[in-house]
Amino acid sequence: MKRSLRSWLWRIPIDQEVDEELALHIEMRTRELVDRGMEPKAAREAAIARFGDLARLKRTMTDLGRKRDREMRLTIWLEDLRDDLKFAFRQLKSSPAFTLVATLTLALGIGANSAIFALVDATLLRPLPYRTPDRLVTIWEQSAKTARGYVSPLNMLDWNTRSRTFEKIAGFTPSVGQMVMPGADGNSETISRQWVTAGIFGVVFGHSTDWIGLLCLVALVGAGQALALEVDDGSISVSAVGSIAGAALFDVRAALPIAVTIAAVEWSARRSPFHYVVFNIGTLTLSSLAAAAVFTAGFGGDLGKVVFVAAGVAAGATYFAVNMSLLSGVVAIEGHERWSAVFRERFAWLATHYLVYGFIGGVIWIGYETAHVWALAVFAVPLLLMRKTQEAYLRHTQRSAQKLRAAAETIQTQNVSLEQANRLLKERSTAAMQSLSATVDARDAYTAGHSRRVQQLALAIGRELGLSQAELDLLGHAALFHDIGKLAIPDAILLKPASLTADEWELMQRHADEGARIIDRLGFLNDAVPAIRHHHERFDGTGYPDGLKGEEIPLGARIIHVADALDSMLTTRIYRAARPASEALEELRRAAGTQFCPRCVAALERILPIEGIDDEDKRPRVLVAS
Amino acid sequence: MDKQLELLQGTLDMLILKAASLGPLHGYGILLRIQQISKDRLEIQQGSLYPALYRLERRGWVEAEWGTSELGRRAKLYRLTDAGREQLAAEMLTWKRFAAGVSKVLFST
């Protein structure tokens, strides 16, 4: 509606549109000024004057209006086109049966057209009325006397049976006199006469369609289709070779018989619905016609066999394109999928097959020239064998796939049980290690529960520093086992109530390294090893065993170092008494940056009150009081 | 308010869209409408009104059809299209932000 109004607007020439619009404006302005008490003439002049250069304005507007109309016309044309296409597509989509009928009609229409064109081409367009003027020659007998002598009839018969150069030989004489014949209308006519041998018309006008060859080909295609290989969603057959060869040998004449044969065999094998059969006939016909068009498009002839085989490959590609496009289209419509997706996923992979089919089709044509129907047999045998191989291969592949699937399932279940076993093993080992660390603590009455407390403290600091759960797990293990190396320290040193000698101190220091080695040998806590080995490193680099400095020291080790120091300061040791919490914290703060990591100390300070209240029984009483 | 303000560059389109959004109007009507709403504070160059209308029509923001004017003459009546409505909304938002920003700078204490 809107559009029709707009198109009506267009019919006014743009100059008129501009004129009328401006005239109205001026008139209304004049009227307004007159109402205000102006003289009509003066009012009109004033109204016009307000536009300034009226002529220029008109030019500008006309120009803009022209541009506008041009663009609108294009837009509307495009919109109409799009709407029409959309509508057509929707129509086709909503009624597949109609689509199929339309396709079929199209196929038959094109088929009929080609047939008519073939007729017109043969009768009107070709330079000579002979079927194959380029293969027609005249033969003479040569003797000492004559260059072009007559041929003896018996010689001709001999040549005809023995010659391999010529397909067929027929004889004729020059004019042997004239004859007066009475016409049907009563007038007589003089006719010149010639004698010819029986086969002359076959030779000059070419033999009519080679029905035997066509029949053989159709039979072969039928057999090929009957032996089609069933796969998940459809069938694979080599019958396309026959279709392409048919297009090469018999032009458009083979298209329909072959299409009908394939569709019929397909129907008898799968009992597909009627409209499928009709659709199959349509697409196969169209595909064959397209292939035939490629063959007849000026190949063959003088260009030789190589070109013809190349044309075969091209025909294969064409056959593939037409056939698969139509198939994809129907599958897409039925499944409400995108055409391109269907083509890509389900049909594109067949492209190479069809190129090969086309090649074989071309070669069959060459073989047919010399061996006639035997050429079909020569090619049929390998094709059928190939199909056998395909079948065996497919069966084998399916079996392999089944085996693989079963194997994958077994592996899956085994994996699960392996995982369970692994977890169990880890849990058990951790439990064992916990009791081991408790044993270490128990050797020294003063350090009872130390490892557990250090673990709790370290975890609290780690949480405050924002470590991930995995990092916290690791930190927990490392903290629990940080002193496990003391197993290797003799009681005499470990429990000595006085200061240690230099040698003894050196031995004592080895517990960090020893502990790391014990855990390392354990195998499943390797990631905790660095934190254990370095838990006595000092922030300024003067610690042991490696004298690491600052951020070089693993964070876990720094945390454990702080936690360890705090706990030992808060508990009575064999070599000194416990200190009050405020003093211990003061000490840590003082040594932050030299002995301890400042970040870890700061984190500890932030959490102490909270943690202290939370874990009353695990923390010495003094801490709770602070 | 005797003095009429010259329009800022680029604001005419916006005003036309606004006026056309109030219903089908011919060119002169649009002019009157703008002056009326602005209480005659805005001066519109009549020479630029029609080219602007043609440009907007070309961009598809207004569309025109022939109707009848108050005087009984054939008149080209403009109305806003959906695209024009969107454009107007966008320009109004931009203008609001722009004006707010400028005022903030100019009248800050």
XYZ file of C-alpha atoms in Angstrom:
735
model
C 0.000 0.000 0.000
C 2.675 2.370 1.098
C 4.716 1.380 -1.846
C 1.983 1.926 -4.392
C 1.482 5.445 -3.028
C 5.143 6.095 -3.304
C 5.325 4.813 -6.828
C 2.374 7.006 -7.654
C 4.380 9.908 -6.307
C 7.160 9.092 -8.683
C 5.000 9.623 -11.672
C 5.082 13.346 -11.084
C 8.209 14.701 -12.721
C 10.665 15.855 -10.131
C 10.614 19.507 -11.349
C 6.895 19.586 -10.852
C 7.211 18.067 -7.423
C 9.654 20.773 -6.393
C 7.614 23.568 -7.956
C 4.399 22.503 -6.335
C 5.978 22.067 -2.967
C 7.594 25.493 -2.991
C 4.480 27.159 -4.434
C 2.412 25.821 -1.588
C 4.956 27.093 0.892
C 4.969 30.565 -0.602
C 1.217 30.677 -0.796
C 0.777 29.730 2.822
C 3.388 32.200 3.947
C 1.711 34.941 1.901
C -1.635 34.119 3.412
C -0.134 34.370 6.870
C 1.460 37.740 6.161
C -1.773 39.077 4.680
C -3.579 37.991 7.818
C -1.117 40.073 9.741
C -2.141 43.092 7.668
C 0.285 43.177 4.761
C -0.575 44.064 1.193
C -1.006 40.823 -0.812
C 1.620 41.779 -3.390
C 4.188 42.836 -0.815
C 3.378 39.753 1.246
C 4.083 37.472 -1.689
C 7.367 39.188 -2.462
C 8.396 38.910 1.167
C 7.534 35.219 1.189
C 9.643 34.576 -1.890
C 12.471 36.712 -0.585
C 12.780 34.553 2.502
C 14.008 31.685 0.334
C 16.971 33.675 -0.888
C 18.117 32.412 -4.282
C 14.967 30.516 -5.326
C 16.355 29.240 -8.632
C 19.383 27.739 -6.958
C 17.235 26.168 -4.281
C 15.096 24.546 -6.959
C 18.162 23.154 -8.661
C 19.467 21.694 -5.416
C 16.122 20.115 -4.616
C 15.675 18.664 -8.090
C 19.122 17.180 -7.892
C 18.526 15.633 -4.482
C 15.126 14.358 -5.577
C 16.610 12.628 -8.628
C 19.189 10.882 -6.507
C 16.528 9.853 -4.020
C 14.297 8.344 -6.693
C 17.125 6.451 -8.299
C 18.086 4.834 -5.037
C 14.521 4.107 -4.067
C 13.784 2.426 -7.346
C 16.775 0.167 -6.866
C 15.886 -0.545 -3.245
C 12.328 -1.401 -4.104
C 13.392 -3.568 -6.986
C 15.781 -5.454 -4.725
C 13.144 -5.733 -2.007
C 10.631 -7.104 -4.461
C 13.131 -9.587 -5.763
C 14.002 -10.706 -2.262
C 10.346 -11.022 -1.283
C 9.555 -12.999 -4.397
C 12.455 -15.364 -3.824
C 11.520 -15.765 -0.181
C 7.940 -16.500 -1.095
C 8.957 -18.997 -3.736
C 11.313 -20.743 -1.371
C 8.680 -20.893 1.378
C 6.204 -22.367 -1.064
C 8.664 -25.017 -2.128
C 9.590 -25.764 1.458
C 6.022 -26.162 2.641
C 5.160 -28.673 -0.055
C 7.957 -31.093 -0.895
C 5.684 -32.989 -3.205
C 5.160 -29.865 -5.264
C 8.888 -29.276 -5.294
C 9.493 -32.766 -6.568
C 6.901 -32.411 -9.254
C 8.413 -29.082 -10.223
C 11.873 -30.615 -10.392
C 10.589 -33.494 -12.444
C 8.764 -31.182 -14.795
C 11.910 -29.191 -15.168
C 13.888 -32.358 -15.815
C 11.487 -33.627 -18.421
C 11.241 -30.180 -19.926
C 14.968 -29.939 -20.296
C 15.047 -33.503 -21.583
C 12.449 -32.735 -24.209
C 14.239 -29.569 -25.132
C 17.510 -31.362 -25.618
C 15.806 -33.981 -27.723
C 14.216 -31.330 -29.904
C 17.454 -29.443 -30.110
C 19.274 -32.639 -31.068
C 16.777 -33.085 -33.893
C 17.025 -29.479 -35.060
C 20.768 -29.642 -34.758
C 20.941 -32.775 -36.901
C 18.528 -31.633 -39.562
C 19.154 -27.905 -39.786
C 22.333 -26.843 -38.101
C 24.856 -29.423 -39.181
C 26.576 -28.641 -42.474
C 25.853 -32.063 -44.041
C 22.940 -34.361 -43.466
C 25.315 -37.193 -42.642
C 25.667 -38.248 -39.073
C 29.431 -38.233 -38.990
C 30.732 -36.339 -42.007
C 34.253 -36.276 -40.574
C 34.422 -40.071 -40.677
C 33.028 -40.534 -44.166
C 35.509 -41.163 -46.972
C 35.380 -42.231 -50.622
C 37.674 -45.068 -51.701
C 38.938 -45.758 -55.209
C 40.979 -48.455 -56.764
C 44.244 -47.290 -58.234
C 45.997 -48.895 -61.166
C 48.751 -48.037 -63.594
C 46.215 -46.569 -65.939
C 43.867 -44.756 -63.685
C 44.356 -42.815 -60.473
C 40.731 -43.189 -59.488
C 39.358 -46.317 -60.998
C 36.205 -48.244 -60.338
C 36.175 -50.828 -57.617
C 35.281 -54.340 -58.453
C 32.212 -55.429 -56.471
C 33.977 -58.554 -55.218
C 36.889 -56.479 -53.959
C 34.447 -54.302 -52.139
C 32.897 -57.308 -50.433
C 36.336 -58.524 -49.379
C 37.305 -55.164 -48.025
C 34.129 -54.968 -46.114
C 34.780 -58.198 -44.258
C 38.518 -57.849 -43.744
C 39.186 -54.186 -43.319
C 39.964 -52.955 -39.836
C 40.438 -49.380 -40.929
C 36.831 -48.848 -41.939
C 33.803 -49.528 -39.928
C 31.685 -50.342 -42.937
C 32.025 -50.062 -46.677
C 29.212 -49.616 -49.174
C 29.355 -49.166 -52.941
C 27.649 -46.932 -55.448
C 27.953 -46.299 -59.196
C 27.888 -42.998 -61.042
C 24.688 -42.244 -62.878
C 23.547 -45.212 -64.953
C 21.054 -43.386 -67.115
C 17.757 -41.720 -66.656
C 14.246 -42.892 -66.199
C 10.919 -41.260 -66.787
C 8.476 -41.890 -63.997
C 4.787 -41.020 -63.923
C 3.883 -38.817 -60.971
C 0.796 -39.226 -58.850
C -0.638 -36.009 -60.262
C -0.447 -37.302 -63.797
C 2.754 -35.420 -64.784
C 5.848 -37.487 -65.518
C 9.317 -36.711 -64.209
C 12.819 -37.611 -65.354
C 14.919 -39.174 -62.637
C 18.648 -39.992 -62.750
C 19.496 -43.474 -61.490
C 22.357 -44.909 -59.485
C 23.071 -48.387 -58.266
C 24.038 -48.837 -54.707
C 24.828 -51.752 -52.412
C 22.507 -52.748 -49.627
C 24.310 -51.096 -46.715
C 24.727 -47.676 -48.273
C 22.261 -45.780 -46.083
C 23.770 -47.195 -42.912
C 27.158 -45.970 -44.006
C 26.221 -42.511 -45.253
C 23.685 -41.582 -42.604
C 25.364 -43.554 -39.851
C 23.785 -46.541 -38.219
C 20.778 -45.636 -36.191
C 21.003 -45.859 -32.404
C 23.054 -48.826 -31.366
C 20.229 -50.485 -29.503
C 22.260 -53.490 -28.505
C 24.943 -51.322 -26.952
C 22.407 -49.204 -25.142
C 20.620 -52.279 -23.872
C 23.862 -53.780 -22.608
C 24.766 -50.562 -20.876
C 21.373 -50.254 -19.241
C 21.558 -53.866 -18.088
C 24.995 -53.230 -16.675
C 23.874 -50.124 -14.836
C 20.937 -52.063 -13.423
C 23.250 -54.801 -12.211
C 25.607 -52.257 -10.691
C 22.751 -50.602 -8.860
C 21.388 -53.934 -7.668
C 24.752 -54.617 -6.090
C 24.773 -51.201 -4.427
C 26.404 -51.172 -1.048
C 24.138 -50.305 1.850
C 25.699 -47.843 4.245
C 24.316 -45.982 7.238
C 22.148 -43.539 5.320
C 21.884 -44.560 1.741
C 23.789 -46.633 -0.722
C 26.997 -46.433 -2.684
C 27.028 -47.767 -6.205
C 29.156 -47.429 -9.263
C 26.145 -47.064 -11.544
C 27.132 -43.424 -12.120
C 29.949 -44.779 -14.319
C 27.263 -46.266 -16.537
C 25.326 -43.006 -16.620
C 28.398 -41.059 -17.662
C 29.489 -43.669 -20.201
C 25.921 -43.627 -21.532
C 26.109 -39.866 -21.935
C 29.379 -40.274 -23.817
C 28.196 -43.078 -26.111
C 24.572 -42.234 -26.750
C 24.257 -38.519 -25.972
C 20.912 -37.625 -24.497
C 19.268 -40.859 -25.555
C 20.727 -42.866 -22.689
C 19.640 -40.447 -19.964
C 16.054 -41.508 -19.436
C 16.444 -45.307 -19.815
C 19.360 -45.340 -17.395
C 17.640 -43.056 -14.896
C 14.497 -45.171 -14.956
C 16.516 -48.365 -14.548
C 18.456 -47.044 -11.564
C 15.320 -45.670 -9.908
C 13.456 -48.931 -10.510
C 16.217 -51.071 -9.046
C 16.523 -48.705 -6.120
C 12.785 -48.917 -5.546
C 12.702 -52.703 -5.689
C 15.530 -52.902 -3.180
C 14.234 -50.379 -0.663
C 10.573 -49.851 -1.478
C 11.055 -46.128 -1.258
C 7.929 -43.942 -1.524
C 6.640 -43.122 -4.970
C 7.676 -39.495 -4.947
C 11.247 -40.542 -4.132
C 11.275 -42.698 -7.226
C 9.954 -39.837 -9.311
C 12.517 -37.504 -7.838
C 15.303 -40.005 -8.507
C 14.308 -40.315 -12.133
C 14.233 -36.531 -12.415
C 17.630 -35.902 -10.851
C 19.344 -38.788 -12.613
C 17.979 -37.628 -15.943
C 19.094 -34.081 -15.322
C 22.540 -35.230 -14.244
C 22.949 -37.417 -17.311
C 21.764 -34.637 -19.594
C 24.287 -32.266 -18.034
C 27.053 -34.816 -18.551
C 25.955 -35.376 -22.149
C 26.030 -31.617 -22.705
C 29.658 -31.578 -21.626
C 30.542 -34.407 -24.007
C 28.857 -32.825 -26.981
C 30.294 -29.381 -26.320
C 32.878 -29.680 -29.050
C 35.064 -32.427 -27.659
C 35.832 -35.625 -29.483
C 36.346 -35.094 -33.182
C 39.783 -33.945 -34.219
C 41.012 -33.181 -30.750
C 41.621 -36.802 -30.015
C 41.236 -39.193 -27.204
C 43.109 -37.342 -24.488
C 40.713 -34.444 -24.762
C 37.820 -36.828 -24.708
C 39.011 -38.425 -21.506
C 39.429 -34.940 -20.054
C 35.869 -34.242 -21.136
C 34.938 -37.415 -19.276
C 36.402 -36.007 -16.068
C 34.577 -32.732 -16.654
C 31.350 -34.645 -17.307
C 31.895 -36.532 -14.056
C 32.252 -33.241 -12.205
C 29.124 -31.888 -13.862
C 27.171 -35.031 -13.105
C 28.286 -34.797 -9.489
C 27.420 -31.103 -9.222
C 23.918 -31.491 -10.634
C 23.074 -34.714 -8.837
C 24.403 -33.730 -5.422
C 23.031 -30.189 -5.535
C 19.537 -31.518 -6.098
C 19.948 -34.260 -3.495
C 21.296 -31.804 -0.924
C 18.433 -29.476 -1.700
C 15.827 -32.134 -1.008
C 17.554 -33.409 2.127
C 17.877 -29.824 3.353
C 14.207 -29.099 2.737
C 13.035 -32.299 4.392
C 15.316 -31.944 7.406
C 14.998 -28.154 7.712
C 18.746 -27.857 7.463
C 20.946 -25.499 5.554
C 21.631 -26.569 2.002
C 25.342 -25.847 2.171
C 25.728 -27.760 5.419
C 23.986 -30.828 4.021
C 26.108 -30.713 0.905
C 29.345 -30.306 2.825
C 28.672 -32.986 5.393
C 26.980 -35.684 3.387
C 27.892 -35.373 -0.258
C 31.010 -33.310 -0.800
C 33.320 -36.228 -0.034
C 31.998 -38.115 -3.085
C 33.457 -35.522 -5.476
C 36.655 -37.431 -6.207
C 34.665 -40.613 -6.852
C 32.725 -38.892 -9.560
C 35.842 -37.471 -11.170
C 37.138 -41.030 -11.410
C 33.759 -42.252 -12.685
C 33.940 -39.583 -15.358
C 37.427 -40.686 -16.314
C 36.284 -44.298 -16.591
C 33.273 -43.168 -18.639
C 35.613 -41.438 -21.091
C 37.830 -44.481 -21.350
C 34.828 -46.739 -21.932
C 33.905 -44.535 -24.856
C 37.326 -45.118 -26.389
C 37.109 -48.836 -25.748
C 33.642 -48.953 -27.282
C 35.031 -47.536 -30.535
C 37.121 -50.642 -31.067
C 35.569 -53.417 -29.008
C 31.891 -52.439 -29.030
C 29.900 -54.037 -26.218
C 32.887 -56.115 -25.172
C 34.391 -52.886 -23.900
C 31.512 -52.677 -21.444
C 32.322 -56.169 -20.228
C 35.993 -55.285 -19.884
C 35.111 -52.390 -17.641
C 32.262 -54.059 -15.843
C 34.417 -56.841 -14.422
C 36.889 -54.603 -12.585
C 34.074 -52.378 -11.417
C 32.179 -55.295 -9.956
C 35.369 -56.579 -8.376
C 35.976 -53.128 -6.953
C 32.544 -53.234 -5.464
C 33.327 -56.599 -3.870
C 36.454 -55.106 -2.369
C 34.487 -52.139 -1.101
C 32.013 -54.455 0.552
C 34.731 -56.475 2.242
C 36.471 -53.303 3.309
C 33.285 -51.825 4.688
C 32.464 -54.954 6.646
C 35.997 -55.079 7.934
C 35.872 -51.417 8.935
C 32.592 -51.878 10.716
C 34.019 -54.826 12.632
C 37.116 -52.826 13.523
C 34.988 -49.939 14.674
C 32.990 -52.271 16.913
C 36.163 -53.714 18.397
C 37.575 -50.253 18.951
C 34.407 -49.118 20.660
C 34.465 -52.141 22.973
C 38.132 -51.570 23.746
C 37.483 -47.926 24.528
C 34.749 -48.922 26.959
C 37.027 -51.390 28.732
C 39.733 -48.768 29.028
C 37.195 -46.349 30.403
C 36.115 -48.696 33.197
C 39.702 -49.660 33.930
C 40.618 -46.022 34.160
C 37.905 -45.420 36.696
C 38.987 -48.299 38.929
C 42.613 -47.227 38.542
C 41.693 -43.763 39.680
C 39.891 -45.179 42.690
C 42.872 -47.336 43.596
C 45.154 -44.354 43.234
C 43.031 -42.233 45.522
C 42.847 -44.994 48.117
C 46.589 -45.434 47.997
C 47.137 -41.739 48.531
C 44.738 -41.636 51.448
C 46.397 -44.626 53.107
C 49.891 -43.243 52.561
C 48.901 -39.863 53.953
C 47.466 -41.568 57.026
C 50.712 -43.498 57.431
C 52.724 -40.317 57.085
C 50.566 -38.562 59.634
C 51.227 -41.204 62.220
C 54.915 -41.039 61.286
C 55.010 -37.287 61.853
C 53.202 -37.791 65.145
C 55.957 -40.226 66.050
C 58.576 -37.574 65.313
C 56.798 -35.123 67.555
C 56.423 -37.752 70.248
C 60.161 -38.372 70.499
C 60.402 -35.047 72.190
C 57.798 -34.433 74.868
C 58.171 -30.708 74.333
C 57.239 -30.820 70.657
C 54.135 -32.994 71.022
C 51.465 -31.812 68.562
C 53.897 -29.305 67.013
C 53.553 -30.540 63.434
C 49.744 -30.442 63.616
C 49.782 -26.916 65.031
C 52.261 -25.693 62.421
C 50.025 -27.230 59.772
C 46.963 -25.363 61.068
C 48.865 -22.097 61.331
C 50.450 -22.448 57.886
C 47.067 -23.202 56.330
C 45.559 -20.144 57.984
C 48.373 -17.931 56.661
C 48.082 -19.523 53.210
C 44.349 -18.859 53.109
C 44.961 -15.256 54.119
C 47.470 -14.934 51.269
C 44.825 -16.165 48.866
C 46.320 -19.528 47.831
C 44.201 -21.880 45.743
C 42.796 -25.086 47.201
C 45.406 -27.197 45.408
C 48.193 -24.995 46.753
C 46.686 -25.180 50.234
C 46.567 -28.992 50.086
C 50.214 -29.051 49.169
C 51.094 -26.530 51.889
C 49.210 -28.647 54.443
C 51.211 -31.741 53.563
C 54.521 -29.880 53.555
C 53.752 -28.263 56.937
C 52.723 -31.576 58.469
C 55.945 -33.244 57.343
C 58.288 -30.276 57.672
C 60.231 -31.844 60.547
C 60.052 -35.462 59.378
C 63.770 -35.267 58.676
C 64.341 -35.249 62.428
C 63.875 -39.036 62.266
C 67.468 -39.079 61.105
C 68.737 -36.994 64.045
C 70.027 -39.001 67.026
C 68.231 -38.565 70.356
C 71.443 -37.298 71.908
C 71.314 -34.180 69.796
C 67.582 -33.783 69.400
C 66.897 -34.030 73.109
C 70.078 -32.304 74.372
C 69.066 -29.866 77.079
C 72.045 -27.574 76.527
C 73.353 -25.573 73.579
C 74.591 -27.623 70.651
C 78.206 -27.707 69.546
C 79.026 -26.592 66.022
C 79.206 -30.197 64.792
C 75.956 -31.113 66.497
C 74.310 -28.003 65.053
C 75.448 -28.955 61.610
C 73.936 -32.413 62.039
C 70.729 -30.882 63.374
C 70.476 -28.630 60.343
C 70.483 -31.645 58.088
C 66.895 -32.468 59.090
C 65.487 -30.121 56.435
C 67.356 -31.848 53.654
C 66.670 -35.314 55.133
C 62.966 -34.589 55.358
C 62.876 -33.439 51.743
C 64.598 -36.672 50.690
C 62.199 -38.873 52.633
C 59.160 -37.191 51.075
C 60.775 -37.212 47.649
C 61.271 -40.979 47.857
C 57.614 -41.335 48.763
C 56.812 -40.399 45.199
C 53.346 -38.920 45.410
C 54.088 -35.723 47.346
C 56.961 -34.498 45.184
C 55.444 -31.053 44.855
C 55.690 -30.580 48.616
C 59.439 -31.298 48.629
C 60.725 -27.708 48.022
C 58.614 -26.312 50.884
C 60.050 -28.914 53.271
C 63.627 -28.550 52.107
C 63.641 -24.765 52.446
C 61.583 -24.199 55.585
C 64.660 -22.966 57.428
C 65.807 -20.513 54.745
C 65.973 -16.942 56.024
C 64.585 -14.036 54.038
C 67.981 -12.287 53.982
C 69.691 -15.373 52.553
C 71.565 -16.547 55.645
C 69.447 -19.628 56.321
C 70.011 -23.301 55.454
C 70.366 -25.609 53.575
C 70.838 -23.580 50.349
C 70.990 -19.950 51.529
C 68.125 -18.903 49.253
C 67.055 -15.294 49.509
C 63.743 -13.395 49.475
C 61.330 -14.495 46.764
C 63.718 -17.283 45.713
C 62.474 -19.218 48.714
C 59.261 -21.094 47.838
C 56.251 -19.339 49.339
C 55.223 -22.543 51.126
C 58.606 -22.713 52.834
C 58.360 -19.070 53.943
C 54.909 -19.663 55.405
C 56.010 -22.791 57.254
C 59.062 -20.932 58.547
C 56.882 -18.274 60.189
C 54.355 -20.798 61.520
C 57.133 -22.996 62.866
C 58.830 -20.062 64.616
C 55.625 -18.826 66.210
C 54.657 -22.239 67.534
C 58.085 -22.928 68.984
C 58.179 -19.520 70.666
C 54.791 -20.132 72.240
C 55.658 -23.541 73.622
C 58.189 -24.523 76.207
C 61.224 -26.136 74.633
C 63.792 -28.270 76.305
C 66.276 -25.423 75.914
C 64.019 -22.522 76.964
C 60.629 -21.629 78.397
C 57.574 -20.479 76.453
C 57.197 -16.802 75.735
C 54.007 -14.736 75.917
C 52.152 -14.242 72.607
C 52.617 -10.476 72.483
C 56.350 -10.918 72.849
C 56.424 -13.667 70.203
C 54.537 -11.498 67.733
C 56.841 -8.571 68.497
C 59.810 -10.833 67.799
C 58.324 -11.958 64.449
C 57.586 -8.372 63.476
C 61.108 -7.334 64.350
C 62.633 -10.126 62.276
C 60.298 -9.559 59.275
C 62.458 -8.791 56.271
C 65.598 -10.325 57.767
C 64.550 -13.765 58.952
C 60.934 -13.889 57.876
C 58.988 -12.999 54.799
C 57.215 -9.694 55.574
C 54.084 -10.678 53.653
C 53.730 -13.890 55.648
C 54.220 -12.078 58.971
C 51.683 -9.428 57.997
C 49.189 -12.150 57.050
C 49.773 -13.881 60.365
C 49.150 -10.631 62.256
C 45.878 -10.108 60.457
C 44.514 -13.543 61.305
C 45.890 -14.251 64.752
C 42.952 -13.022 66.877
C 40.424 -14.827 64.727
C 42.337 -18.060 64.397
C 43.194 -17.956 68.077
C 39.554 -17.898 69.086
C 38.550 -20.472 66.469
C 41.020 -23.127 67.523
C 41.229 -22.694 71.241
C 42.353 -26.216 72.025
C 45.006 -26.299 69.337
C 46.539 -22.986 70.277
C 48.466 -22.367 73.539
C 46.400 -20.476 76.070
C 48.537 -17.342 76.059
C 47.536 -16.699 72.458
C 43.862 -16.698 73.292
C 44.497 -14.122 75.977
C 46.307 -11.714 73.697
C 13.186 36.787 23.683
C 13.039 38.924 20.593
C 16.327 37.760 19.284
C 16.124 34.536 17.294
C 18.935 32.052 17.639
C 20.867 30.789 14.665
C 20.765 27.022 14.531
C 23.844 25.030 15.323
C 25.222 23.041 12.439
C 23.542 19.648 12.144
C 20.641 20.313 14.465
C 18.147 21.111 11.717
C 17.786 17.461 10.718
C 17.021 16.556 14.275
C 14.362 19.252 14.588
C 12.741 18.201 11.322
C 12.599 14.593 12.446
C 10.997 15.695 15.705
C 8.402 17.847 13.939
C 7.618 15.109 11.420
C 7.195 12.614 14.255
C 4.077 14.517 15.347
C 2.155 13.534 12.237
C 2.110 14.025 8.466
C 3.066 17.637 7.738
C 3.997 19.585 4.646
C 7.206 21.573 4.541
C 5.686 24.822 5.683
C 3.884 23.001 8.481
C 7.179 21.582 9.696
C 8.658 25.068 9.728
C 5.707 26.456 11.673
C 5.743 23.536 14.077
C 9.376 24.053 14.953
C 8.917 27.748 15.480
C 5.790 27.202 17.473
C 7.324 24.644 19.832
C 10.452 26.725 20.293
C 8.274 29.771 20.978
C 9.890 31.513 18.015
C 13.314 31.319 19.538
C 14.820 29.305 16.699
C 15.404 30.825 13.292
C 15.316 28.354 10.431
C 16.857 29.248 7.109
C 14.066 28.456 4.662
C 16.588 27.835 1.949
C 17.974 24.925 3.918
C 14.676 23.389 5.032
C 13.728 21.678 1.761
C 17.140 20.332 0.849
C 17.271 18.891 4.351
C 13.860 17.268 3.851
C 14.965 15.748 0.550
C 18.123 14.435 2.130
C 16.171 12.843 4.980
C 13.798 11.321 2.479
C 16.689 9.904 0.564
C 18.107 8.334 3.701
C 14.721 6.772 4.387
C 14.116 8.599 7.659
C 11.050 10.405 6.407
C 8.700 9.396 3.627
C 6.354 11.594 1.649
C 3.004 11.173 0.001
C 0.648 13.570 -1.667
C -2.263 14.790 0.394
C -4.354 17.897 0.629
C -3.309 21.071 2.390
C -5.498 23.389 4.458
C -5.897 25.533 1.354
C -7.245 22.615 -0.666
C -4.096 22.412 -2.739
C -2.129 19.290 -3.379
C 0.604 19.112 -0.723
C 3.523 16.812 -0.207
C 3.117 15.490 3.326
C 6.082 14.152 5.230
C 5.958 11.566 7.957
C 8.593 9.761 10.017
C 9.504 6.194 9.068
C 10.493 3.537 11.604
C 14.126 4.076 10.735
C 13.578 7.803 11.252
C 12.084 7.163 14.642
C 15.172 5.212 15.664
C 17.440 7.905 14.301
C 15.538 10.594 16.200
C 15.811 8.659 19.453
C 19.550 8.214 18.924
C 20.090 11.880 18.117
C 18.052 13.005 21.097
C 20.189 10.901 23.390
C 23.400 12.251 21.876
C 22.113 15.808 22.127
C 21.126 15.369 25.762
C 24.603 14.129 26.639
C 26.276 16.812 24.581
C 24.195 19.619 26.062
C 24.667 18.324 29.596
C 28.409 18.154 29.071
C 28.680 21.633 27.610
C 26.493 23.170 30.344
C 28.569 21.494 32.997
C 31.719 23.073 31.603
C 30.257 26.508 30.971
C 28.342 26.980 34.193
C 30.671 25.287 36.628
C 31.505 27.456 39.626
